[in-house]
XYZ file of C-alpha atoms in Angstrom:
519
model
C 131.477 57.741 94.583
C 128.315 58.036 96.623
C 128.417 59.036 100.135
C 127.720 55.918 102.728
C 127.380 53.368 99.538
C 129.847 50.120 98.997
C 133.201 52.085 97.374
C 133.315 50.934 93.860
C 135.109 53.251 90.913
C 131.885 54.366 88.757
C 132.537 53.212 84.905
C 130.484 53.565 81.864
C 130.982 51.041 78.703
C 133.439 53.685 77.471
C 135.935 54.695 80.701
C 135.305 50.247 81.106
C 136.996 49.303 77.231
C 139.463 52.709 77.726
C 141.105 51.537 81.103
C 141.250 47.730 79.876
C 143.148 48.602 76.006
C 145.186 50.606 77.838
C 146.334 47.904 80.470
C 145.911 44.645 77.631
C 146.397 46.408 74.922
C 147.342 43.681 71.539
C 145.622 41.184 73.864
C 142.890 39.015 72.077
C 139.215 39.937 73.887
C 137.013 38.160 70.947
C 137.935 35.040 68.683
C 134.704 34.996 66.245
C 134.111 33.871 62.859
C 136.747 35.963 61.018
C 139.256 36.060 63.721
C 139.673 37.972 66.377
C 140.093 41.287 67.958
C 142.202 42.720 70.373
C 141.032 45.237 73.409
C 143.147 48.000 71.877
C 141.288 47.426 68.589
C 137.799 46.942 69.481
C 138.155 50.259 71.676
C 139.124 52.242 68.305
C 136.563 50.939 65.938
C 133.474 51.119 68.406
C 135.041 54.856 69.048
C 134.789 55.273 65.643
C 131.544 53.572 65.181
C 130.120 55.896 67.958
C 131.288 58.852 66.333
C 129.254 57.941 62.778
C 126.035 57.438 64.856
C 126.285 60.898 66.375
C 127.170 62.210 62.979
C 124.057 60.100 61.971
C 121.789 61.981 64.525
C 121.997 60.016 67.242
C 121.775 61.691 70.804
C 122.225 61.190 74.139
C 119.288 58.543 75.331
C 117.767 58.003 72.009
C 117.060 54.560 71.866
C 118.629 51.835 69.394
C 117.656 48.231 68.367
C 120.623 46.382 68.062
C 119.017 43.063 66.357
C 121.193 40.220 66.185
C 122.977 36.552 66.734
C 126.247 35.903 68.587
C 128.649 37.340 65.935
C 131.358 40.353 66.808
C 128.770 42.806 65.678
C 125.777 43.183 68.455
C 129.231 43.397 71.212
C 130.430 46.064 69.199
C 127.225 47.617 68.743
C 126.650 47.531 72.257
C 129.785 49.707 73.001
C 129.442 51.802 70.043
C 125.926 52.781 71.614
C 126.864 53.167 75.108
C 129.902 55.538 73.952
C 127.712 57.640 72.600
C 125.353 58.003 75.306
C 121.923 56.382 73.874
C 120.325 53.172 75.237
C 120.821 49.705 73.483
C 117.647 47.854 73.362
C 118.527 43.616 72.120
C 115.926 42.110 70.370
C 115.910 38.378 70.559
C 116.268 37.206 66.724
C 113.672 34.224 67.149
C 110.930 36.822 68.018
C 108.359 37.362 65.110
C 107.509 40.738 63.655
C 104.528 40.657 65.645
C 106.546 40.969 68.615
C 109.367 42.625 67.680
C 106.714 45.475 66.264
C 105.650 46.531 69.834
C 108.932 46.578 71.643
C 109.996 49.213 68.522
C 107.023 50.747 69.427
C 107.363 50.873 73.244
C 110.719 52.225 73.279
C 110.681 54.295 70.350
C 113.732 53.545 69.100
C 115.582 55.646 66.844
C 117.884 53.631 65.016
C 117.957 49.533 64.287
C 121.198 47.780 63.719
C 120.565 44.422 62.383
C 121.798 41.566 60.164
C 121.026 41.195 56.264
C 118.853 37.465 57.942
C 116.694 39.875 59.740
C 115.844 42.720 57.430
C 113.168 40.846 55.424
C 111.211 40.477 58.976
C 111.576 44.485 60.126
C 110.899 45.711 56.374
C 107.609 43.749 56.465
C 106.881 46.344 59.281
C 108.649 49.312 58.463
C 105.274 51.327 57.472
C 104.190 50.582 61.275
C 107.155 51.890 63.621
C 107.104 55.678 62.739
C 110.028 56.411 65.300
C 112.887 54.457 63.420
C 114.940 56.986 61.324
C 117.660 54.830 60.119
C 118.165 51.110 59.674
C 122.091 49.710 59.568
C 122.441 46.575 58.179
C 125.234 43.983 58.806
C 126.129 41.731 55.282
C 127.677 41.488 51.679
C 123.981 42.510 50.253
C 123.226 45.879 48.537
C 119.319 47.796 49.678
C 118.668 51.193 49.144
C 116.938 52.237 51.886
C 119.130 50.670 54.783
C 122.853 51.975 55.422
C 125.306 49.313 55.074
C 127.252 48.568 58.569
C 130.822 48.490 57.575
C 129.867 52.081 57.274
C 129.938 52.693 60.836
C 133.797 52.233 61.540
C 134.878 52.512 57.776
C 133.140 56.037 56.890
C 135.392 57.957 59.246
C 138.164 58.420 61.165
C 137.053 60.921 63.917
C 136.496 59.249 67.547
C 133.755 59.826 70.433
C 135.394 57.568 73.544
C 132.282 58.275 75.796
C 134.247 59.028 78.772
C 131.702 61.907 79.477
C 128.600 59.468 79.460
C 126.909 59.641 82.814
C 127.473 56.346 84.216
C 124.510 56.347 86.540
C 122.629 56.898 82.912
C 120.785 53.499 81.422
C 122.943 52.013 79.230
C 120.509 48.783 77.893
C 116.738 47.981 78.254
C 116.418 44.434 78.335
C 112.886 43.573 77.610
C 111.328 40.529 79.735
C 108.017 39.116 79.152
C 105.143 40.585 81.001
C 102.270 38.806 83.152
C 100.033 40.934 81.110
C 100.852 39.685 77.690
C 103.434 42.856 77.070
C 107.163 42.905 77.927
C 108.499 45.212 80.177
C 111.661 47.045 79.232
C 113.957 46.809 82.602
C 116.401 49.674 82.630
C 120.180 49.036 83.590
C 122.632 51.815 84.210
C 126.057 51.418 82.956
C 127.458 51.517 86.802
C 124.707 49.005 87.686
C 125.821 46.260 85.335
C 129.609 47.004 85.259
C 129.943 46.952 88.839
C 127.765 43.654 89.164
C 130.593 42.372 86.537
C 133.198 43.702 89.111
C 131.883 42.046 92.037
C 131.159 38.598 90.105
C 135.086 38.765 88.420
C 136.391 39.040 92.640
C 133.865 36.457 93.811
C 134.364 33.788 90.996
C 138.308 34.294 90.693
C 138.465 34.956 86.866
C 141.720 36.535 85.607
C 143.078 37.578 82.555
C 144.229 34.202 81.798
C 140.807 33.024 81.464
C 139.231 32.259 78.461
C 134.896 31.994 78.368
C 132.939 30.037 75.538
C 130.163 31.985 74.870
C 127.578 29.667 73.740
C 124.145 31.825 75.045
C 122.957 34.535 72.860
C 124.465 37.859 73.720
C 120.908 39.174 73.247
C 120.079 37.401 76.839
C 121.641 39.821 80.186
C 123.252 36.113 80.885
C 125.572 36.041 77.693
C 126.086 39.742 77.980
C 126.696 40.107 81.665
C 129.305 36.615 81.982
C 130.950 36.778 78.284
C 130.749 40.343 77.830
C 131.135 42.410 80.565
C 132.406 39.904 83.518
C 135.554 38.277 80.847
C 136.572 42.343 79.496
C 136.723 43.589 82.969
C 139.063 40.514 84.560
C 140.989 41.121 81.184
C 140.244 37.710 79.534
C 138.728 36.932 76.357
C 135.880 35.108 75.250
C 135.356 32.966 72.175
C 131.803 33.740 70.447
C 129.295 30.579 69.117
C 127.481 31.471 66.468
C 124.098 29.587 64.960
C 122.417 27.055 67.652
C 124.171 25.109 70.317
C 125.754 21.949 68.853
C 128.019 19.943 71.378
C 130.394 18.818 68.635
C 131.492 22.910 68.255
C 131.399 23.258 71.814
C 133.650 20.444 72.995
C 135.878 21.055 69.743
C 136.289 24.840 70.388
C 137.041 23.942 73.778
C 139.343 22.099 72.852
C 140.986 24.137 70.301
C 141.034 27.639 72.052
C 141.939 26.362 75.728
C 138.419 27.396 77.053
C 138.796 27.907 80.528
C 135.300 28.970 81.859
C 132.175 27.349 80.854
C 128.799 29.557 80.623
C 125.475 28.186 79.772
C 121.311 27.494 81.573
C 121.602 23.543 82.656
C 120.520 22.250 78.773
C 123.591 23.165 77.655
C 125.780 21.284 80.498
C 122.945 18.544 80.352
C 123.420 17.946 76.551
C 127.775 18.351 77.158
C 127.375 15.287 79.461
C 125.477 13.181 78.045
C 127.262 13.671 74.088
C 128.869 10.543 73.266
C 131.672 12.243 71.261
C 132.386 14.072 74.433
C 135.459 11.828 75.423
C 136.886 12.438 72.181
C 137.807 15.916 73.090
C 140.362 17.255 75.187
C 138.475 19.513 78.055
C 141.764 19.107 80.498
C 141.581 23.283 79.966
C 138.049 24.007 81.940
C 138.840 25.066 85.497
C 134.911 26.009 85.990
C 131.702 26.044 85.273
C 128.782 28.435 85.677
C 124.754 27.552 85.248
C 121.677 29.121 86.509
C 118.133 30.475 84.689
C 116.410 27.264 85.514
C 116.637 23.992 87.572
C 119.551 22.578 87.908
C 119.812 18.984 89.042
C 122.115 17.941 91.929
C 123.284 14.808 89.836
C 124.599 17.050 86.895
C 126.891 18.737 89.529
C 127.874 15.872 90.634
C 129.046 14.551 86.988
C 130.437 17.151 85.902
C 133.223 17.205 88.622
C 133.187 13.716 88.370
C 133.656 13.207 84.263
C 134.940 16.941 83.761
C 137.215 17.352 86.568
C 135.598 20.513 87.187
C 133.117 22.879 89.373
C 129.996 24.003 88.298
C 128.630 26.708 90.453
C 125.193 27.576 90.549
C 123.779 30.916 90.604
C 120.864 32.924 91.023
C 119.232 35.852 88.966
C 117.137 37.864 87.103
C 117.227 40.908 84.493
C 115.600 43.385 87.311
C 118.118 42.471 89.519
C 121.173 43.598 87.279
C 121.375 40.645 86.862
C 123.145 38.174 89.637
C 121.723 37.891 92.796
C 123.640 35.823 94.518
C 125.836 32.433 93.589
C 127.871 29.527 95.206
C 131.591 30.312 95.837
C 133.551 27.953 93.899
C 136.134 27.377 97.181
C 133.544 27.498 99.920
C 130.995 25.531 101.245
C 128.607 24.618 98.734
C 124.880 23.136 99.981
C 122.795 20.886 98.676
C 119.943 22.350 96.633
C 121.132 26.345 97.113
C 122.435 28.538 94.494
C 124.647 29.986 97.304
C 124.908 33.389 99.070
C 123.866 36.782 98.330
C 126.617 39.158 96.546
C 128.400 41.478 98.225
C 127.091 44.919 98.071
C 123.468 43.803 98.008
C 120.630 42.901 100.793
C 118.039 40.160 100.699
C 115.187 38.947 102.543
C 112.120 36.724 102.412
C 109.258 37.947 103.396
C 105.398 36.921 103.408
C 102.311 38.289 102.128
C 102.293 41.151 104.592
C 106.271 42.007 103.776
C 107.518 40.589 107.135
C 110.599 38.874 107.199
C 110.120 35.236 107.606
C 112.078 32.545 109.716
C 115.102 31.148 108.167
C 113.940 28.086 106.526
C 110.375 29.173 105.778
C 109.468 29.966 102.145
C 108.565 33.028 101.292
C 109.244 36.247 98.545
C 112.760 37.008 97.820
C 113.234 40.976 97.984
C 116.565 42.688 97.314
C 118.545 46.019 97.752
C 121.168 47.534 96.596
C 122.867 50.605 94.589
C 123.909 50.398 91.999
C 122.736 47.180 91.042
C 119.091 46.843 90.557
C 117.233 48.465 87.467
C 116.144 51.676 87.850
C 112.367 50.771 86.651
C 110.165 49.569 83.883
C 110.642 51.913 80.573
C 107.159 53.556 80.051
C 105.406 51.556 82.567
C 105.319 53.501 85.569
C 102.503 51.302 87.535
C 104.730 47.888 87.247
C 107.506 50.123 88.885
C 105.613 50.829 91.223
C 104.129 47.190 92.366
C 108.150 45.533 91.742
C 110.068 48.432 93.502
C 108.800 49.208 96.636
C 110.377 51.759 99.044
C 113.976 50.867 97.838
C 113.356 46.708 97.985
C 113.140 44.814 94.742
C 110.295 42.470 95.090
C 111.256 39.317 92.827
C 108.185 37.573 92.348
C 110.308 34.025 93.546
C 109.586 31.895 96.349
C 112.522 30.884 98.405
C 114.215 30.170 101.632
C 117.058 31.142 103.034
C 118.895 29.184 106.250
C 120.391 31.040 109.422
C 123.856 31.236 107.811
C 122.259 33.122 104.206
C 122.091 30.332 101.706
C 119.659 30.574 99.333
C 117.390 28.039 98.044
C 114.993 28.675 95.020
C 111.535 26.835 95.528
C 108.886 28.313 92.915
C 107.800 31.033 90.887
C 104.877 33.321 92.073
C 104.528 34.290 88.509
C 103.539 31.675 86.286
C 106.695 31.728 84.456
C 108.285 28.876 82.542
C 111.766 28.100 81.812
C 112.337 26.377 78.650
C 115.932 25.933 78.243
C 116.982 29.438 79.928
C 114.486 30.944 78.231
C 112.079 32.741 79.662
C 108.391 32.023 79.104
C 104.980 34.038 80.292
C 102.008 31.632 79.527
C 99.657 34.586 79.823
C 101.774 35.662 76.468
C 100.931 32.670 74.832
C 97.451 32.667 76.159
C 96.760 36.043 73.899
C 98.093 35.177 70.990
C 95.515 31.976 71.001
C 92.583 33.938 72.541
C 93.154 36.156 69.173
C 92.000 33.027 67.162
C 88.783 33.204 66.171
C 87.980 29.504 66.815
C 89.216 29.932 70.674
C 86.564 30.531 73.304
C 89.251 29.753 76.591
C 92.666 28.755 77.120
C 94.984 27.965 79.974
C 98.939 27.600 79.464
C 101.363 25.870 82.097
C 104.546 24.302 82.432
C 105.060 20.598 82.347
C 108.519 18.644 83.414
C 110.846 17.993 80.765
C 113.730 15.753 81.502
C 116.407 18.263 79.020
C 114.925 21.746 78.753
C 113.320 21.601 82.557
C 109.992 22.835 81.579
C 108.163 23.095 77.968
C 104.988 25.256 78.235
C 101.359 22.890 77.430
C 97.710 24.764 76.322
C 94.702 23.385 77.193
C 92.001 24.930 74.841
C 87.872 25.150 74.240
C 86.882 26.158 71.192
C 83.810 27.941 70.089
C 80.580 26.063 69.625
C 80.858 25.017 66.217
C 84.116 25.166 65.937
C 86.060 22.300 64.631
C 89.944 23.240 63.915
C 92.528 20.923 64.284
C 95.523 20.920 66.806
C 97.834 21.367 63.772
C 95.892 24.489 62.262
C 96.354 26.418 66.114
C 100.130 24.976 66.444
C 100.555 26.441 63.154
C 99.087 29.614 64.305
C 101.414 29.875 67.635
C 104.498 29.409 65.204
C 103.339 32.347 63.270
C 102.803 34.457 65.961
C 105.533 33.253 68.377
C 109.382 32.905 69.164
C 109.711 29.165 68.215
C 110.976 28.466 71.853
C 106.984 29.806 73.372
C 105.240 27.242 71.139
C 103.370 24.980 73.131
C 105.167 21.323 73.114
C 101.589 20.338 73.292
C 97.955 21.891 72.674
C 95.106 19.430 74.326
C 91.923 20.236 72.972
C 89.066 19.988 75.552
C 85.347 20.355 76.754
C 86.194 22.111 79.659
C 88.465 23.807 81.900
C 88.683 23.962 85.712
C 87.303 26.859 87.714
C 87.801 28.625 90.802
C 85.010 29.341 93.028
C 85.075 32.460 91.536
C 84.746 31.458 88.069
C 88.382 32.078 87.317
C 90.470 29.380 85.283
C 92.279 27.267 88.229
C 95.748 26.452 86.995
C 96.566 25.347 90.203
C 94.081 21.876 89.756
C 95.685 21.585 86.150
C 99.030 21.777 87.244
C 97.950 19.023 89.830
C 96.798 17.038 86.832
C 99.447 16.882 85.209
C 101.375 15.709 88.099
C 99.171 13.054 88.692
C 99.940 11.825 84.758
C 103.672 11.998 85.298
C 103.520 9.877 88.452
């Protein structure tokens, strides 16, 4: 332990999965498609799997892709990484190959473990990420030049635990779309996420008789951090979703396995409530729920506890932070509108412009502090460190206010981000892949309300004198060169866009706009 820090036992994944076989042992920790494994078992075959990446040529930091859906295979892959001291790097499965091309790139990743749906998509770029030396592949299929992934816990019996792994070390990059048009890789230290999971099992009360339904993707720091990390560390289990959300699975496997804690952004709960088969269902096992990663509205709270018979909790994050910030106590006082109180064993402030702490009540930029939470940096990008983490404070980028006794309430992004569902959305992202059309001459993205998903990113476009493509043509181009989820809901072709006095795009008079249409 550190000297004059908050006294928490420092873990990696390995001593984390060691200490809780040994105490659960036969215990179920994952029900998934084919079953499920136990904590005992899952320790031995990512051990093993660990051990046939070293023998592989995998060393300590090297960096790995681990490419897939919710299955038991990117949770194992995870561990299997971590316990042998390189860096997993999750790559969201809707990206394109366009995108998943320069986050390869960026990190120069050694190895990619991915699924036989995938390998079409990185083989169409293989000649153009020169770093990757081996490619395992997940599946019943047969390639030559990939490494089946059975191999990895079936081609030996030998053992690397990972006890010795530096847990101040980064254990996962999670890459989160830049205000440039590039994502920045935000590096988390084994100690830094599995004491944030520590702090969040104590403050939310879960126990080894609880039971999570992971319905997020595991490649999101929200799956990973609740379903992963938060349910092994109380000693509970979780039950993986595979394939898209569907409230019929949900509400059956609820059902079914006696799910006991309910993950998921506000679509998900918003979609549960208002499913007509709902009633159907027996959900008598929920004791809580947990939402966050976009607005939540006061009235689904309220129906929840009403229909459910249980509390949903709000909470407040983001990947830099490690993730949780802070979050509503599910037996305190909860207030309207916040997402609760800071976590133990971190600091926060608002401040303005200037940095100066603000009055309580007065909106201004959320800033946090705190070891070991908060990411060490930006992988490669040493400027963007430098403008987010400033003299030990975390600057968020999120206007908020806080009230005299610390409650939090979020008010609006500085960065133009939109949240689509939980996911997260940079328009200036979308903006470059249509000012690489040829027809384009300017473009503006922003967020519009959207009674389900919260917001749904909208382009406004001018095209080139002359020009005369169709809506269709440049949707069709955004789906070939986008995540489905940062297609525009809607591209408005028009003569002109708003400026600034300085001849800069004003988003600020179309956002207005829009406004005015929705009232």
């Amino acid at each position: 332990m550190v000297k004059g820090r908050r006294k928490f036992i420092m873990r990696n994944f390995g001593s984390l999965i060691r200490e809780k076989a040994l105490k659960h042992q036969n215990k179920t920790l994952f029900i998934f498609r084919d079953g499920e494994i136990s904590f005992k078992d899952f320790h031995e075959k990512t051990s093993r799997m660990a051990a046939s990446l070293v023998g592989y040529g995998l060393n300590i930091s090297d960096r790995v892709i681990v490419h897939f859906g919710n299955g038991l295979e990117i949770v194992e892959s995870y561990f299997a990484v971590g316990k042998a001291g390189a860096i997993s790097i999750p790559l969201n499965t809707m990206f394109t190959a366009r995108e998943m091309k320069y986050i390869i790139n960026n990190a120069e990743a050694k190895f990619i473990i991915t699924s036989e749906d995938s390998l079409a998509k990185i083989l169409s770029i293989r000649d153009e990420i020169p770093t990757v030396q081996k490619i395992f592949v997940a599946g019943k299929g047969r390639q030559s030049d990939v490494i089946p992934y059975r191999q990895l816990y079936e081609g030996t019996t030998q053992e690397v635990h990972g006890l010795d792994v530096d847990p101040e070390s980064i254990s996962m990059v999670f890459y989160t779309s830049g205000t440039t048009g590039n994502p920045k890789g935000a590096m988390l230290t084994h100690n830094g996420l599995i004491t944030n999971a520590e702090v969040m099992v104590k403050t939310l009360g879960f126990t080894e008789n609880d039971r999570s339904l992971c319905i997020l993707p595991f490649f999101h720091l929200f799956a990973t951090m609740f379903s992963l990390l938060q349910m092994m560390f109380a000693g509970g289990s979780t039950v993986i979703v595979e394939g898209k959300f569907d409230e019929e699975i949900a509400c059956r496997f609820i059902e079914k396995y006696k799910v006991t804690v309910l993950l998921g952004v506000p679509t998900i709960f918003i979609y549960l409530i208002n499913y007509p088969g709902r009633k159907k269902y027996d959900l008598s096992s929920l004791r809580i729920g947990v939402t966050g990663s976009g607005p939540v509205p006061i009235t689904l709270k309220e129906q929840f506890e009403k229909e459910v018979g249980i509390v949903v909790v709000e909470g407040y994050g983001l990947t830099e932070g490690g993730p949780i910030v802070c979050i509503e106590r599910p037996g305190g006082e909860r207030r309207l509108g916040s997402c609760g109180l800071t976590l133990p064993g971190l600091e926060t402030r608002v401040v303005d412009q200037n940095g100066k702490d603000v009055p309580p009540g007065e909106i201004g930029e959320l800033i946090i502090k705190g070891y070991p939470y908060i990411m060490k940096g930006y992988w490669k990008m040493p400027k963007e460190t430098s403008e987010t983490l400033r003299n030990g404070w975390l600057f968020t980028g999120d206007l908020v206010k806080k009230d005299k006794d610390g409650y939090i309430y979020i008010v609006d992004r500085i960065k133009d981000m939109i949240v689509r569902g939980g996911y997260n959305i940079y328009p200036k992202e979308v903006e470059m892949v249509l000012y690489s059309h040829p027809s384009v001459l300017e473009t503006a993205v922003v967020g519009i309300f959207d009674e389900v998903l919260g917001e749904v990113p909208k382009a406004y476009i001018v095209l080139k004198p002359g020009e005369n493509i169709s809506v269709e043509e440049l949707n069709k181009y955004c789906r070939e060169n986008l995540a489905a989820y940062k297609v525009p809901r809607e591209i408005v072709l028009v003569n002109e866009l708003p400026k600034t006095g300085s001849g800069k795009i004003s988003k600020v008079e179309i956002r207005e706009r829009e406004k005015m249409k929705g009232n």
